[in-house]
Amino acid sequence: MQFRSKNSAHFFINAATVAADLSVVLTEAKNISLEAMNAKALVARAGDNVRTFKPITDFMVELANDTIWLVKEINREALVLSRTSLAELHSSDANLRFAKAQQKASTAPYVETLDPIAKMAYNQHHQQSVQLRRHMRKLFELLDEIESRMLAANVVTATSRLEAATAADSYQASLEGIVVKLEKAANRIKHIATKCRHSLER
Amino acid sequence: MKVIKLHEGRSHEWLVFGRDEERPSKIIDTNQYMIKTTNHAIMLDPGGIELFSAMLAAVVHHVPVQQITHLFASHQDPDIISSLGLWDKTLPHAELHAPWLWEGFLRHFGCNSIRYNPLPDEGKSLRLDDIELQFIPAHYMHSSGNFSVYDPQAKILMSGDIGAALLPDGAPMFVEDFDAHVDKMRLFHQRWMPSNRAKKDWVRRVRQLDIEYMAPQHGAIFKGRDVQRFLDWLDELEVGTGIK
């Protein structure tokens, strides 16, 4: 992750866009949660026929809950980041304007009265830049987290396929359907998380 | 930025800042004013954000920045006061005198430290050391909450957008040929000023004042007899022509 100040003018837009994109992830996470409920009901009905599928349904519930929580966190952080990047942009602009005034007034009798103001503008800009980097790091950590959850989901879907294949014929199709839906949702979430990361890195 | 001393008296001086050569070409030229007294200074219509650096640099040729304790905004337009957010950082202990009507709007420019002193519709006075400035109502000329500033000692009326003219770059700071100048003011007043009734009211108020200089926010400054000629011209002019 690399923050480049030349892009800061567009950065607050990108951060706000990320928050909007994540609403899709939230929908997918809710779909996983729904599929997990279906799977639980199926496992309860099938009893010993699909006993090995129970830990998978537990994982799906956990995955859905974690994803919903993560998306909410990312969304909150993206909005904070958008606000922070706008504040950074304003402080950068103020810093430049005070520096320009100092330069233009270099021969003025009272130019030194600008020094504390220009210094304060410089410090404020520095602080805003530090804040911006901190929030960037936090957001990337959360995106990392969601991507790694989805990689785990891919591993689980591979295992689930094997389990579904060994289940009784009457349950096989239903279990495979659940696995396919989980896999699709995980891939879609991963795709969006990667897209969000690229938007922020642009 | 060109700076001209408009008045130098025992107790105070008036400075006008304008004709900034580095101004971005698509931005309307503006005149900013500063009154400097023994211990204070007030900036009248300090200008837009794009002009801020040039203004600040020009100001410190005449006063230490801490001496600026007051700002005045005749109305809410961006060329008048969109620099407020930066003055707010520069002069955190200053007061802004501006129409009460625009407080909630002007604060969008950034006014976290500066104290907003809302001017009532009927106007008020402000004492700065040995002088007393009068904020004269100029509502609907052109803004719905609008004031001019009169200094009875220096006999200067800062008229905001009233008397404004759209002039080419490098034009003189004072009206030199009133008859020729009229052509450069007509459209501005006919289109920007919305109300004949408001215009008559302002002219009536201002005719009661003893004015040596009438100093608008755009264009050239009127002096001596041209002030009365301007008032006569404006009195007769049909305004609000945007509605056919």
Short mmCIF file of C-alpha atoms in Angstrom, two decimals:
data_model
loop_
_atom_site.label_atom_id
_atom_site.label_comp_id
_atom_site.label_asym_id
_atom_site.label_seq_id
_atom_site.Cartn_x
_atom_site.Cartn_y
_atom_site.Cartn_z
CA MET A 1 0.00 0.00 0.00
CA GLN A 2 1.38 3.35 -1.02
CA PHE A 3 -0.29 6.72 -0.48
CA ARG A 4 0.62 9.22 -3.15
CA SER A 5 -0.25 12.84 -2.37
CA LYS A 6 -0.63 13.75 -6.04
CA ASN A 7 -3.73 11.57 -6.08
CA SER A 8 -5.26 13.03 -2.94
CA ALA A 9 -7.61 15.22 -4.99
CA HIS A 10 -9.41 12.12 -6.22
CA PHE A 11 -8.81 9.96 -3.22
CA PHE A 12 -11.80 11.09 -1.17
CA ILE A 13 -14.03 10.17 -4.13
CA ASN A 14 -12.46 6.71 -4.37
CA ALA A 15 -12.92 6.13 -0.64
CA ALA A 16 -16.60 7.10 -0.88
CA THR A 17 -16.97 4.79 -3.91
CA VAL A 18 -15.50 1.91 -1.91
CA ALA A 19 -18.20 2.40 0.71
CA ALA A 20 -20.84 2.22 -2.02
CA ASP A 21 -19.31 -0.93 -3.62
CA LEU A 22 -19.33 -2.67 -0.28
CA SER A 23 -23.10 -2.62 -0.09
CA VAL A 24 -23.00 -5.47 -2.66
CA VAL A 25 -20.72 -7.46 -0.35
CA LEU A 26 -23.19 -7.00 2.45
CA THR A 27 -25.94 -8.47 0.27
CA GLU A 28 -23.71 -11.46 -0.59
CA ALA A 29 -22.85 -11.98 3.07
CA LYS A 30 -26.56 -12.01 3.90
CA ASN A 31 -27.06 -14.59 1.12
CA ILE A 32 -24.38 -16.80 2.71
CA SER A 33 -26.18 -16.44 6.02
CA LEU A 34 -29.45 -17.54 4.39
CA GLU A 35 -27.77 -20.52 2.69
CA ALA A 36 -26.23 -21.48 6.03
CA MET A 37 -29.74 -21.59 7.55
CA ASN A 38 -30.93 -23.78 4.66
CA ALA A 39 -27.95 -26.06 5.15
CA LYS A 40 -28.61 -26.34 8.89
CA ALA A 41 -32.23 -27.29 8.25
CA LEU A 42 -31.14 -29.86 5.68
CA VAL A 43 -28.53 -31.35 8.02
CA ALA A 44 -31.09 -31.59 10.83
CA ARG A 45 -33.57 -33.33 8.52
CA ALA A 46 -31.01 -35.74 7.08
CA GLY A 47 -29.58 -36.75 10.47
CA ASP A 48 -26.72 -39.26 10.29
CA ASN A 49 -26.82 -39.32 6.46
CA VAL A 50 -25.00 -35.96 6.31
CA ARG A 51 -23.50 -35.73 9.79
CA THR A 52 -20.09 -34.68 8.42
CA PHE A 53 -21.71 -31.67 6.81
CA LYS A 54 -22.59 -30.08 10.15
CA PRO A 55 -19.18 -28.45 10.82
CA ILE A 56 -19.42 -26.95 7.33
CA THR A 57 -22.76 -25.32 8.06
CA ASP A 58 -21.34 -23.99 11.33
CA PHE A 59 -18.46 -22.49 9.36
CA MET A 60 -20.87 -20.90 6.89
CA VAL A 61 -22.78 -19.19 9.72
CA GLU A 62 -19.52 -17.97 11.22
CA LEU A 63 -18.30 -16.80 7.82
CA ALA A 64 -21.51 -14.90 7.13
CA ASN A 65 -21.47 -13.19 10.54
CA ASP A 66 -17.78 -12.27 10.28
CA THR A 67 -18.25 -10.94 6.77
CA ILE A 68 -21.22 -8.79 7.77
CA TRP A 69 -19.22 -7.38 10.70
CA LEU A 70 -16.15 -6.78 8.50
CA VAL A 71 -18.17 -5.08 5.80
CA LYS A 72 -19.70 -2.74 8.36
CA GLU A 73 -16.23 -1.96 9.71
CA ILE A 74 -14.82 -1.38 6.22
CA ASN A 75 -17.76 0.80 5.34
CA ARG A 76 -17.27 2.93 8.47
CA GLU A 77 -13.53 3.14 7.88
CA ALA A 78 -14.02 4.05 4.20
CA LEU A 79 -16.27 6.96 5.17
CA VAL A 80 -13.78 8.13 7.80
CA LEU A 81 -11.07 7.83 5.17
CA SER A 82 -13.09 9.86 2.68
CA ARG A 83 -13.57 12.64 5.27
CA THR A 84 -9.91 12.48 6.33
CA SER A 85 -8.65 12.66 2.76
CA LEU A 86 -10.83 15.71 2.12
CA ALA A 87 -9.45 17.37 5.28
CA GLU A 88 -5.94 16.46 4.09
CA LEU A 89 -6.67 18.05 0.73
CA HIS A 90 -7.91 21.25 2.40
CA SER A 91 -4.92 21.40 4.75
CA SER A 92 -2.57 20.84 1.83
CA ASP A 93 -4.23 23.69 -0.07
CA ALA A 94 -4.03 26.02 2.96
CA ASN A 95 -0.38 25.08 3.48
CA LEU A 96 0.44 25.94 -0.14
CA ARG A 97 -1.44 29.25 0.00
CA PHE A 98 0.34 30.36 3.19
CA ALA A 99 3.71 29.32 1.77
CA LYS A 100 2.93 31.28 -1.40
CA ALA A 101 1.98 34.37 0.63
CA GLN A 102 5.24 34.12 2.58
CA GLN A 103 7.22 33.85 -0.63
CA LYS A 104 5.43 36.80 -2.25
CA ALA A 105 5.84 38.94 0.86
CA SER A 106 9.53 38.14 1.32
CA THR A 107 10.48 41.84 1.34
CA ALA A 108 7.48 43.06 3.37
CA PRO A 109 8.25 44.75 6.70
CA TYR A 110 5.86 42.49 8.61
CA VAL A 111 6.53 39.23 6.76
CA GLU A 112 7.74 37.56 9.96
CA THR A 113 4.22 37.90 11.40
CA LEU A 114 3.22 35.22 8.91
CA ASP A 115 5.73 32.70 10.26
CA PRO A 116 3.63 31.21 13.10
CA ILE A 117 0.56 30.95 10.85
CA ALA A 118 2.49 29.29 8.03
CA LYS A 119 4.12 26.92 10.53
CA MET A 120 0.74 26.03 11.99
CA ALA A 121 -0.64 25.35 8.49
CA TYR A 122 2.38 23.15 7.76
CA ASN A 123 1.91 21.22 11.03
CA GLN A 124 -1.81 20.78 10.44
CA HIS A 125 -1.10 19.41 6.99
CA HIS A 126 1.50 17.03 8.39
CA GLN A 127 -0.94 15.80 11.04
CA GLN A 128 -3.68 15.30 8.47
CA SER A 129 -1.27 13.31 6.27
CA VAL A 130 -0.35 11.08 9.22
CA GLN A 131 -4.05 10.56 10.00
CA LEU A 132 -4.75 9.75 6.39
CA ARG A 133 -1.98 7.13 6.27
CA ARG A 134 -3.23 5.60 9.53
CA HIS A 135 -6.79 5.25 8.22
CA MET A 136 -5.46 3.89 4.91
CA ARG A 137 -3.51 1.21 6.75
CA LYS A 138 -6.56 0.27 8.81
CA LEU A 139 -8.75 -0.02 5.73
CA PHE A 140 -6.21 -2.17 3.89
CA GLU A 141 -5.93 -4.44 6.94
CA LEU A 142 -9.69 -4.92 6.91
CA LEU A 143 -9.66 -5.66 3.19
CA ASP A 144 -6.85 -8.19 3.79
CA GLU A 145 -8.97 -9.77 6.46
CA ILE A 146 -12.02 -10.14 4.26
CA GLU A 147 -9.92 -11.55 1.39
CA SER A 148 -8.30 -14.13 3.64
CA ARG A 149 -11.77 -15.18 4.91
CA MET A 150 -12.85 -15.74 1.35
CA LEU A 151 -9.74 -17.84 0.62
CA ALA A 152 -10.70 -19.99 3.62
CA ALA A 153 -14.21 -20.22 2.20
CA ASN A 154 -12.73 -21.59 -1.05
CA VAL A 155 -10.89 -24.32 0.87
CA VAL A 156 -14.09 -25.20 2.71
CA THR A 157 -16.09 -25.40 -0.52
CA ALA A 158 -13.55 -27.90 -1.89
CA THR A 159 -13.97 -30.05 1.23
CA SER A 160 -17.74 -29.62 1.11
CA ARG A 161 -17.85 -30.90 -2.45
CA LEU A 162 -16.17 -34.12 -1.34
CA GLU A 163 -18.61 -34.43 1.57
CA ALA A 164 -21.59 -33.76 -0.69
CA ALA A 165 -20.37 -36.42 -3.12
CA THR A 166 -20.38 -39.05 -0.38
CA ALA A 167 -23.82 -38.13 1.01
CA ALA A 168 -26.94 -40.18 0.34
CA ASP A 169 -28.37 -39.63 -3.18
CA SER A 170 -31.48 -37.91 -1.93
CA TYR A 171 -29.44 -35.12 -0.29
CA GLN A 172 -26.56 -34.88 -2.75
CA ALA A 173 -28.13 -32.37 -5.13
CA SER A 174 -29.28 -30.06 -2.31
CA LEU A 175 -25.85 -30.11 -0.64
CA GLU A 176 -24.06 -29.47 -3.92
CA GLY A 177 -26.42 -26.54 -4.55
CA ILE A 178 -25.48 -25.03 -1.19
CA VAL A 179 -21.77 -25.48 -1.91
CA VAL A 180 -22.09 -23.81 -5.32
CA LYS A 181 -23.89 -20.83 -3.79
CA LEU A 182 -21.26 -20.49 -1.05
CA GLU A 183 -18.48 -20.65 -3.62
CA LYS A 184 -20.13 -18.03 -5.85
CA ALA A 185 -20.76 -15.67 -2.96
CA ALA A 186 -17.18 -16.04 -1.68
CA ASN A 187 -15.72 -15.40 -5.14
CA ARG A 188 -17.90 -12.37 -5.65
CA ILE A 189 -16.96 -10.91 -2.26
CA LYS A 190 -13.28 -11.54 -3.00
CA HIS A 191 -13.63 -9.89 -6.40
CA ILE A 192 -15.24 -6.78 -4.89
CA ALA A 193 -12.68 -6.58 -2.08
CA THR A 194 -9.88 -6.74 -4.68
CA LYS A 195 -11.63 -4.07 -6.76
CA CYS A 196 -11.92 -1.83 -3.68
CA ARG A 197 -8.22 -2.31 -2.97
CA HIS A 198 -7.33 -1.34 -6.55
CA SER A 199 -9.56 1.76 -6.35
CA LEU A 200 -7.72 2.89 -3.24
CA GLU A 201 -4.29 2.13 -4.71
CA ARG A 202 -5.01 4.08 -7.90
CA MET B 1 -1.35 43.32 -6.38
CA LYS B 2 -1.63 47.07 -6.75
CA VAL B 3 -2.02 49.02 -3.49
CA ILE B 4 -3.16 52.64 -3.27
CA LYS B 5 -3.51 54.79 -0.19
CA LEU B 6 -6.97 56.31 -0.48
CA HIS B 7 -6.81 58.37 2.68
CA GLU B 8 -4.16 59.21 5.22
CA GLY B 9 -5.33 61.08 8.28
CA ARG B 10 -4.13 61.72 11.79
CA SER B 11 -5.94 58.72 13.19
CA HIS B 12 -6.23 56.26 10.35
CA GLU B 13 -5.60 55.36 6.74
CA TRP B 14 -7.53 53.64 3.96
CA LEU B 15 -5.82 51.31 1.52
CA VAL B 16 -7.24 49.73 -1.60
CA PHE B 17 -5.82 46.47 -3.01
CA GLY B 18 -6.66 45.45 -6.56
CA ARG B 19 -5.65 44.87 -10.18
CA ASP B 20 -3.74 41.72 -9.21
CA GLU B 21 -1.68 40.81 -12.27
CA GLU B 22 -1.39 37.18 -11.22
CA ARG B 23 -5.13 36.75 -10.88
CA PRO B 24 -6.40 33.70 -12.86
CA SER B 25 -7.87 35.10 -16.09
CA LYS B 26 -11.42 33.84 -15.67
CA ILE B 27 -11.87 35.38 -12.23
CA ILE B 28 -13.54 38.79 -11.98
CA ASP B 29 -11.22 41.54 -10.74
CA THR B 30 -12.03 42.81 -7.26
CA ASN B 31 -11.04 45.70 -5.00
CA GLN B 32 -10.30 44.89 -1.39
CA TYR B 33 -10.07 47.62 1.25
CA MET B 34 -8.29 47.92 4.56
CA ILE B 35 -8.70 50.62 7.19
CA LYS B 36 -5.76 50.85 9.53
CA THR B 37 -6.07 52.67 12.86
CA THR B 38 -3.53 52.99 15.68
CA ASN B 39 -4.07 49.52 17.11
CA HIS B 40 -6.46 47.83 14.74
CA ALA B 41 -7.17 47.11 11.12
CA ILE B 42 -10.35 46.04 9.37
CA MET B 43 -10.50 44.41 5.97
CA LEU B 44 -13.58 45.22 3.92
CA ASP B 45 -14.68 42.51 1.47
CA PRO B 46 -11.34 40.65 1.77
CA GLY B 47 -11.92 38.71 -1.47
CA GLY B 48 -12.10 35.24 -2.89
CA ILE B 49 -9.99 32.22 -2.03
CA GLU B 50 -8.00 32.47 -5.27
CA LEU B 51 -6.75 35.89 -4.22
CA PHE B 52 -5.89 34.99 -0.65
CA SER B 53 -2.12 34.53 -0.99
CA ALA B 54 -1.69 37.76 -2.93
CA MET B 55 -3.86 39.66 -0.44
CA LEU B 56 -2.08 38.30 2.62
CA ALA B 57 1.29 39.08 1.06
CA ALA B 58 0.15 42.63 0.20
CA VAL B 59 -1.34 43.25 3.64
CA VAL B 60 1.88 42.49 5.57
CA HIS B 61 3.56 45.31 3.68
CA HIS B 62 1.35 47.63 5.75
CA VAL B 63 0.39 45.97 9.04
CA PRO B 64 1.53 43.06 11.16
CA VAL B 65 -1.06 40.38 10.61
CA GLN B 66 -2.12 40.38 14.29
CA GLN B 67 -3.26 43.99 13.93
CA ILE B 68 -6.14 42.87 11.71
CA THR B 69 -8.84 42.42 14.31
CA HIS B 70 -11.93 42.84 12.13
CA LEU B 71 -13.29 41.69 8.80
CA PHE B 72 -16.37 42.96 7.02
CA ALA B 73 -18.35 41.21 4.29
CA SER B 74 -20.91 43.36 2.50
CA HIS B 75 -22.75 40.20 1.44
CA GLN B 76 -22.24 36.49 0.81
CA ASP B 77 -20.78 36.25 -2.68
CA PRO B 78 -17.64 34.12 -3.22
CA ASP B 79 -15.63 37.01 -4.70
CA ILE B 80 -16.35 38.92 -1.47
CA ILE B 81 -15.49 36.38 1.19
CA SER B 82 -14.77 32.82 -0.03
CA SER B 83 -11.31 33.31 1.52
CA LEU B 84 -12.98 33.25 4.96
CA GLY B 85 -11.76 29.72 5.78
CA LEU B 86 -8.14 30.84 5.33
CA TRP B 87 -8.61 34.13 7.21
CA ASP B 88 -10.10 31.98 9.95
CA LYS B 89 -6.73 30.22 10.25
CA THR B 90 -4.83 33.49 9.92
CA LEU B 91 -6.85 35.62 12.33
CA PRO B 92 -8.45 33.26 14.84
CA HIS B 93 -9.23 36.13 17.25
CA ALA B 94 -10.82 38.43 14.69
CA GLU B 95 -14.49 39.38 14.33
CA LEU B 96 -16.44 39.17 11.11
CA HIS B 97 -19.13 41.81 10.63
CA ALA B 98 -21.59 40.59 8.04
CA PRO B 99 -25.35 40.57 7.44
CA TRP B 100 -27.23 38.42 9.99
CA LEU B 101 -29.12 36.96 7.05
CA TRP B 102 -26.04 35.19 5.71
CA GLU B 103 -24.52 33.73 8.87
CA GLY B 104 -25.56 30.12 8.24
CA PHE B 105 -24.46 30.44 4.62
CA LEU B 106 -21.13 32.20 5.17
CA ARG B 107 -20.10 29.61 7.71
CA HIS B 108 -19.91 27.13 4.80
CA PHE B 109 -16.69 28.92 3.81
CA GLY B 110 -15.20 27.94 7.19
CA CYS B 111 -15.63 30.10 10.27
CA ASN B 112 -14.51 28.04 13.26
CA SER B 113 -12.41 30.55 15.19
CA ILE B 114 -13.44 33.98 13.94
CA ARG B 115 -16.43 35.42 15.83
CA TYR B 116 -19.38 36.15 13.55
CA ASN B 117 -20.91 39.48 14.49
CA PRO B 118 -24.29 39.55 12.72
CA LEU B 119 -25.29 42.99 11.43
CA PRO B 120 -28.95 43.79 12.05
CA ASP B 121 -31.04 44.95 9.08
CA GLU B 122 -31.03 48.57 10.27
CA GLY B 123 -27.21 48.64 10.41
CA LYS B 124 -24.91 49.62 13.25
CA SER B 125 -21.62 51.37 14.07
CA LEU B 126 -18.20 50.04 14.91
CA ARG B 127 -15.61 52.02 16.83
CA LEU B 128 -11.95 51.34 16.02
CA ASP B 129 -9.65 53.52 18.14
CA ASP B 130 -10.51 57.11 17.10
CA ILE B 131 -12.88 56.39 14.26
CA GLU B 132 -16.44 55.20 14.03
CA LEU B 133 -17.53 53.25 10.97
CA GLN B 134 -21.18 53.05 9.98
CA PHE B 135 -22.66 49.97 8.34
CA ILE B 136 -25.33 51.40 6.04
CA PRO B 137 -28.18 49.11 4.89
CA ALA B 138 -27.99 48.30 1.18
CA HIS B 139 -30.41 45.36 1.09
CA TYR B 140 -31.22 44.01 -2.38
CA MET B 141 -28.32 46.04 -3.76
CA HIS B 142 -27.72 43.40 -5.01
CA SER B 143 -27.92 40.81 -2.24
CA SER B 144 -30.98 40.45 0.00
CA GLY B 145 -28.77 41.08 3.04
CA ASN B 146 -26.25 43.78 2.08
CA PHE B 147 -24.38 46.71 3.65
CA SER B 148 -22.15 49.61 2.62
CA VAL B 149 -19.54 51.07 4.99
CA TYR B 150 -19.24 54.79 5.65
CA ASP B 151 -16.36 56.55 7.36
CA PRO B 152 -17.50 60.10 8.24
CA GLN B 153 -13.97 61.27 9.09
CA ALA B 154 -12.38 60.23 5.83
CA LYS B 155 -15.67 60.83 3.96
CA ILE B 156 -15.32 57.48 2.20
CA LEU B 157 -18.22 55.20 1.33
CA MET B 158 -17.27 51.61 0.56
CA SER B 159 -20.26 50.68 -1.57
CA GLY B 160 -19.69 46.98 -2.28
CA ASP B 161 -21.18 46.02 -5.63
CA ILE B 162 -22.92 49.38 -6.04
CA GLY B 163 -20.92 51.47 -8.48
CA ALA B 164 -19.16 48.38 -9.81
CA ALA B 165 -17.92 48.36 -13.39
CA LEU B 166 -16.55 45.60 -15.58
CA LEU B 167 -13.22 47.00 -16.74
CA PRO B 168 -10.36 45.58 -18.81
CA ASP B 169 -7.14 44.49 -17.08
CA GLY B 170 -4.89 47.33 -16.04
CA ALA B 171 -7.69 49.93 -15.97
CA PRO B 172 -7.07 52.99 -13.74
CA MET B 173 -8.14 52.77 -10.10
CA PHE B 174 -10.17 56.01 -10.29
CA VAL B 175 -12.96 57.09 -12.63
CA GLU B 176 -11.36 59.51 -15.06
CA ASP B 177 -14.20 60.15 -17.48
CA PHE B 178 -17.60 59.64 -15.87
CA ASP B 179 -19.58 59.73 -19.14
CA ALA B 180 -17.38 57.04 -20.69
CA HIS B 181 -17.49 55.03 -17.45
CA VAL B 182 -21.29 54.83 -17.49
CA ASP B 183 -21.19 52.34 -20.35
CA LYS B 184 -19.07 50.00 -18.24
CA MET B 185 -21.50 50.12 -15.32
CA ARG B 186 -24.90 50.02 -16.98
CA LEU B 187 -25.28 46.29 -17.62
CA PHE B 188 -23.88 45.41 -14.21
CA HIS B 189 -26.42 47.57 -12.38
CA GLN B 190 -29.38 46.77 -14.59
CA ARG B 191 -28.85 43.03 -14.30
CA TRP B 192 -27.36 42.51 -10.82
CA MET B 193 -29.55 44.99 -8.97
CA PRO B 194 -33.02 43.51 -8.70
CA SER B 195 -35.20 46.24 -7.22
CA ASN B 196 -35.95 49.87 -8.17
CA ARG B 197 -37.49 50.40 -4.74
CA ALA B 198 -34.33 49.15 -2.98
CA LYS B 199 -32.19 51.30 -5.27
CA LYS B 200 -34.21 54.44 -4.42
CA ASP B 201 -33.95 53.65 -0.71
CA TRP B 202 -30.17 53.28 -0.87
CA VAL B 203 -29.73 56.46 -2.95
CA ARG B 204 -31.89 58.37 -0.45
CA ARG B 205 -29.78 57.16 2.50
CA VAL B 206 -26.48 57.87 0.79
CA ARG B 207 -27.46 61.35 -0.40
CA GLN B 208 -27.54 62.35 3.27
CA LEU B 209 -23.84 61.51 3.68
CA ASP B 210 -20.88 63.75 2.96
CA ILE B 211 -18.85 61.62 0.55
CA GLU B 212 -15.47 62.41 -0.97
CA TYR B 213 -14.76 58.92 -2.32
CA MET B 214 -17.18 56.17 -3.27
CA ALA B 215 -15.25 52.93 -3.39
CA PRO B 216 -16.89 49.92 -5.09
CA GLN B 217 -15.74 46.29 -4.92
CA HIS B 218 -15.25 46.07 -8.71
CA GLY B 219 -14.02 48.67 -11.14
CA ALA B 220 -12.93 52.22 -10.40
CA ILE B 221 -13.32 54.57 -7.43
CA PHE B 222 -15.46 57.71 -7.76
CA LYS B 223 -14.19 60.95 -6.28
CA GLY B 224 -15.54 64.42 -5.70
CA ARG B 225 -18.33 65.48 -8.03
CA ASP B 226 -18.48 62.07 -9.72
CA VAL B 227 -20.03 60.64 -6.55
CA GLN B 228 -23.11 62.86 -6.93
CA ARG B 229 -23.17 62.20 -10.67
CA PHE B 230 -23.20 58.48 -9.95
CA LEU B 231 -26.08 58.84 -7.48
CA ASP B 232 -28.08 60.89 -10.02
CA TRP B 233 -27.37 58.32 -12.73
CA LEU B 234 -28.33 55.36 -10.53
CA ASP B 235 -31.47 57.12 -9.31
CA GLU B 236 -32.73 57.30 -12.89
CA LEU B 237 -31.58 53.87 -14.04
CA GLU B 238 -34.15 51.11 -14.54
CA VAL B 239 -32.82 47.99 -12.78
CA GLY B 240 -33.97 44.37 -12.55
CA THR B 241 -33.94 43.99 -16.32
CA GLY B 242 -33.41 40.24 -16.22
CA ILE B 243 -37.19 39.91 -16.35
CA LYS B 244 -38.46 41.03 -19.72
#
